Amino acid sequence: MNWKHIVVAGGGVLGSQIAFQSAYSGYDVTIWLRSEASIERARPKLERLKAIYLDTLEKMKTDPRAYARGLSDRTDLSDEEIDLLKEYVEEAYRHLHLTTSYEDAFSNADFVIETIAEDPEQKIAFYKKASQYLKDEAILATNSSTMLPSTFAPYTNRADKYLALHFANEIWRNNTAEVMGHEGTDQKAYDQVVEFAKSIHMVPLCLKKEQPGYILNSMLVPFLSAAEMLLATGVADAKTIDQTWMLGTGAPAGPFRILDIVGLTTAYNIVIMHPDAKNPETVQGKIANMLKSYIDEGKTGINAGEGFYKYK
Amino acid sequence: MNWKHIVVAGGGVLGSQIAFQSAYSGYDVTIWLRSEASIERARPKLERLKAIYLDTLEKMKTDPRAYARGLSDRTDLSDEEIDLLKEYVEEAYRHLHLTTSYEDAFSNADFVIETIAEDPEQKIAFYKKASQYLKDEAILATNSSTMLPSTFAPYTNRADKYLALHFANEIWRNNTAEVMGHEGTDQKAYDQVVEFAKSIHMVPLCLKKEQPGYILNSMLVPFLSAAEMLLATGVADAKTIDQTWMLGTGAPAGPFRILDIVGLTTAYNIVIMHPDAKNPETVQGKIANMLKSYIDEGKTGINAGEGFYKYK
């Protein structure tokens, strides 16, 4: 793999993080955005990431707990080495190229990561257009959390070089990348993407076949649903349930602490997809109502300062 | 709560641990067993527990990682204080009373914890007989993992003083006690059992109503099933799935490490209760076959030296 030009399509929460992390790791990165307005919205996100990266690195000089796995494989960096990494952060920020031009973005790309809205129509339109500009050998990945690459492969004009590369939020700390092909993905393209993930300090987590929810959410969703059921049906309170999980498994956080991080709105959107959720007598209906009562009070999780727990 | 005489019915893995822990905590403890043969089987378990308690306490003098939450609330014990606790261990062992006599065991009991086989018929026969000897005010609890107190309450002659008190294996380290009443359980009896749990260095985890699987297994079973599904359907290997869970949630162990501790036979017995498990084309059938192939090779988990991982 001798990729140089990486393109991230979309500048949202994850898109900006993937772009910044790739630039920090030495790639020549372009962020493709739909409009000038999108460019204006992306810039402060990148500035914030620069500040977080610099701040985290500086803290790593004195506090071992500040160590972020995505910033370096090593935990024993000297102050001089950290200062060098801070220069990489500055350089990454300076060199990030933002554009609305398909030709500018895609004609020279070795690898494209699509992070646009979770809307099939928008994704299909994007793939159809962008693929016209891509080199034959360019590899294309989606960061979609909820959709499968097989859904979009036919529109990419390179089904064998198309797959999913799924990042976690706060990529510089939570440095996992789930790699998932569809049936037609070429093994060589898959392996190149695994190498790319490693090269930007990610731990690649390899799926051998398509799976909705990848690996993590395939376990997290039923686990969190079970916890929501216990609370919504009045078996125990959130604190007791969390304490049980932590004492029983040694985990640092229980399900309701995790739900506060995921966000209660996301949890609500998952449960209302269940056909039973409209009936308040069913377990799913009780879970939906329980979550809605928190959301209606503005208690949507850690970002709001309160969810199942208070954070301020 | 001024209980003095505690009776544990049954001397199996958990029964012997509950009895030993209660005696260590200062109670006058009797183990009731069905036969002289049961007494002979229980004695080496108690000897082993004495050795483990003494050994753990001795290690706590020099190694902070040896600390077991059930042995003391404090992590900063002096050597002299630890030596005193070791005397309690010796004393607990010396004073444990084993008997096959109902009258001897139950006529003086303040609190009885039933830990006999998970067989409804045996439990009912035991409750009918033992309750004839109990004082009116005696409280009765079951440690059953899989059955509900409401099933047995009618046979206890004290439905309002009957509930579940569910311990985890290796009680001296995993010091949780799930407390679960049935609809007819008196709140005062419930509160007394919570106090008792605290008095033997357990963290009481309070359920407000009956729930099969209590709190922990209500979450653990769907979580482990989801992980088994990913492996059995070929989405990813056990090590990748564990790594994903650990990196994604910060947990010290992933689902297959936990399954090795639970034991693959227990996991198998859970999955084959599912009606689909007989059909090898279904997900449950694939999980059953996957687990069976490990069990057939003797890889039943950590106690066998190998499960999903090797331990020797």
XYZ file of C-alpha atoms in Angstrom, chain A residues 69 174-176 178 203-211 214-216 218-220 222-223 226-227 229-231 233-237 240-245 247-253 255 258, chain B residues 69 174-176 178 203-211 214-216 218-220 222-223 226-227 229-231 233-237 240-245 247-253 255 258:
94
model
C -3.916 5.532 21.838
C -11.120 5.283 20.784
C -8.874 4.034 18.024
C -10.859 1.160 16.589
C -14.154 -2.101 12.019
C -6.678 -1.082 15.691
C -8.375 -2.791 12.738
C -11.203 -5.113 13.808
C -11.805 -7.490 10.924
C -15.244 -8.807 9.993
C -15.304 -11.789 7.650
C -18.774 -10.996 6.300
C -21.448 -8.352 6.344
C -23.173 -7.846 9.672
C -20.730 -4.565 12.803
C -19.226 -6.293 15.880
C -19.552 -3.715 18.649
C -24.248 -6.193 17.514
C -23.402 -6.809 21.166
C -24.015 -3.353 22.602
C -28.993 -6.228 22.922
C -26.994 -5.576 26.100
C -31.763 -5.750 28.340
C -30.724 -3.056 30.804
C -35.971 -3.469 29.995
C -34.961 -3.917 33.667
C -35.394 -0.206 34.323
C -40.372 -2.604 33.837
C -39.431 -1.476 37.341
C -37.128 -4.372 38.284
C -34.382 -2.105 39.602
C -33.094 1.442 39.357
C -28.299 -0.619 40.963
C -28.247 -2.081 37.453
C -24.964 -0.321 36.656
C -23.452 -1.398 39.964
C -24.472 -5.008 39.299
C -22.804 -4.991 35.886
C -19.282 -5.682 40.200
C -20.327 -8.750 38.215
C -18.018 -8.257 35.239
C -15.338 -5.816 36.413
C -16.366 -3.294 33.734
C -15.580 0.383 34.385
C -19.110 1.488 33.445
C -25.228 0.194 30.755
C -22.833 3.929 28.472
C -13.725 -7.382 48.866
C -17.277 -11.454 43.985
C -19.236 -10.098 46.907
C -22.602 -9.359 45.372
C -29.040 -9.981 44.567
C -22.976 -5.591 48.372
C -26.771 -6.062 48.299
C -28.266 -5.490 44.846
C -31.949 -4.821 45.346
C -34.612 -5.953 42.890
C -38.029 -4.365 43.299
C -39.874 -7.289 41.712
C -39.383 -10.799 40.456
C -37.217 -11.145 37.375
C -32.178 -11.430 38.389
C -30.246 -8.335 37.216
C -26.861 -9.682 36.138
C -30.775 -10.652 32.502
C -28.031 -8.604 30.834
C -25.285 -11.214 30.587
C -28.421 -11.592 25.769
C -24.942 -10.040 25.631
C -25.072 -11.838 20.679
C -21.354 -12.617 20.842
C -24.089 -15.400 17.222
C -21.208 -13.392 15.713
C -18.823 -16.333 16.133
C -22.318 -17.324 11.929
C -18.721 -16.614 10.958
C -18.754 -12.811 11.256
C -15.529 -12.666 13.254
C -13.304 -14.831 15.433
C -11.481 -10.124 17.494
C -14.921 -10.015 19.137
C -13.363 -9.837 22.619
C -10.895 -7.172 21.492
C -13.748 -5.111 20.027
C -15.714 -5.246 23.279
C -11.563 -1.471 23.217
C -15.118 -0.254 22.644
C -16.258 -0.277 26.278
C -13.063 -0.368 28.360
C -14.072 -3.705 29.902
C -11.291 -5.950 31.240
C -12.667 -9.021 29.444
C -17.630 -12.172 26.005
C -16.445 -14.467 30.272
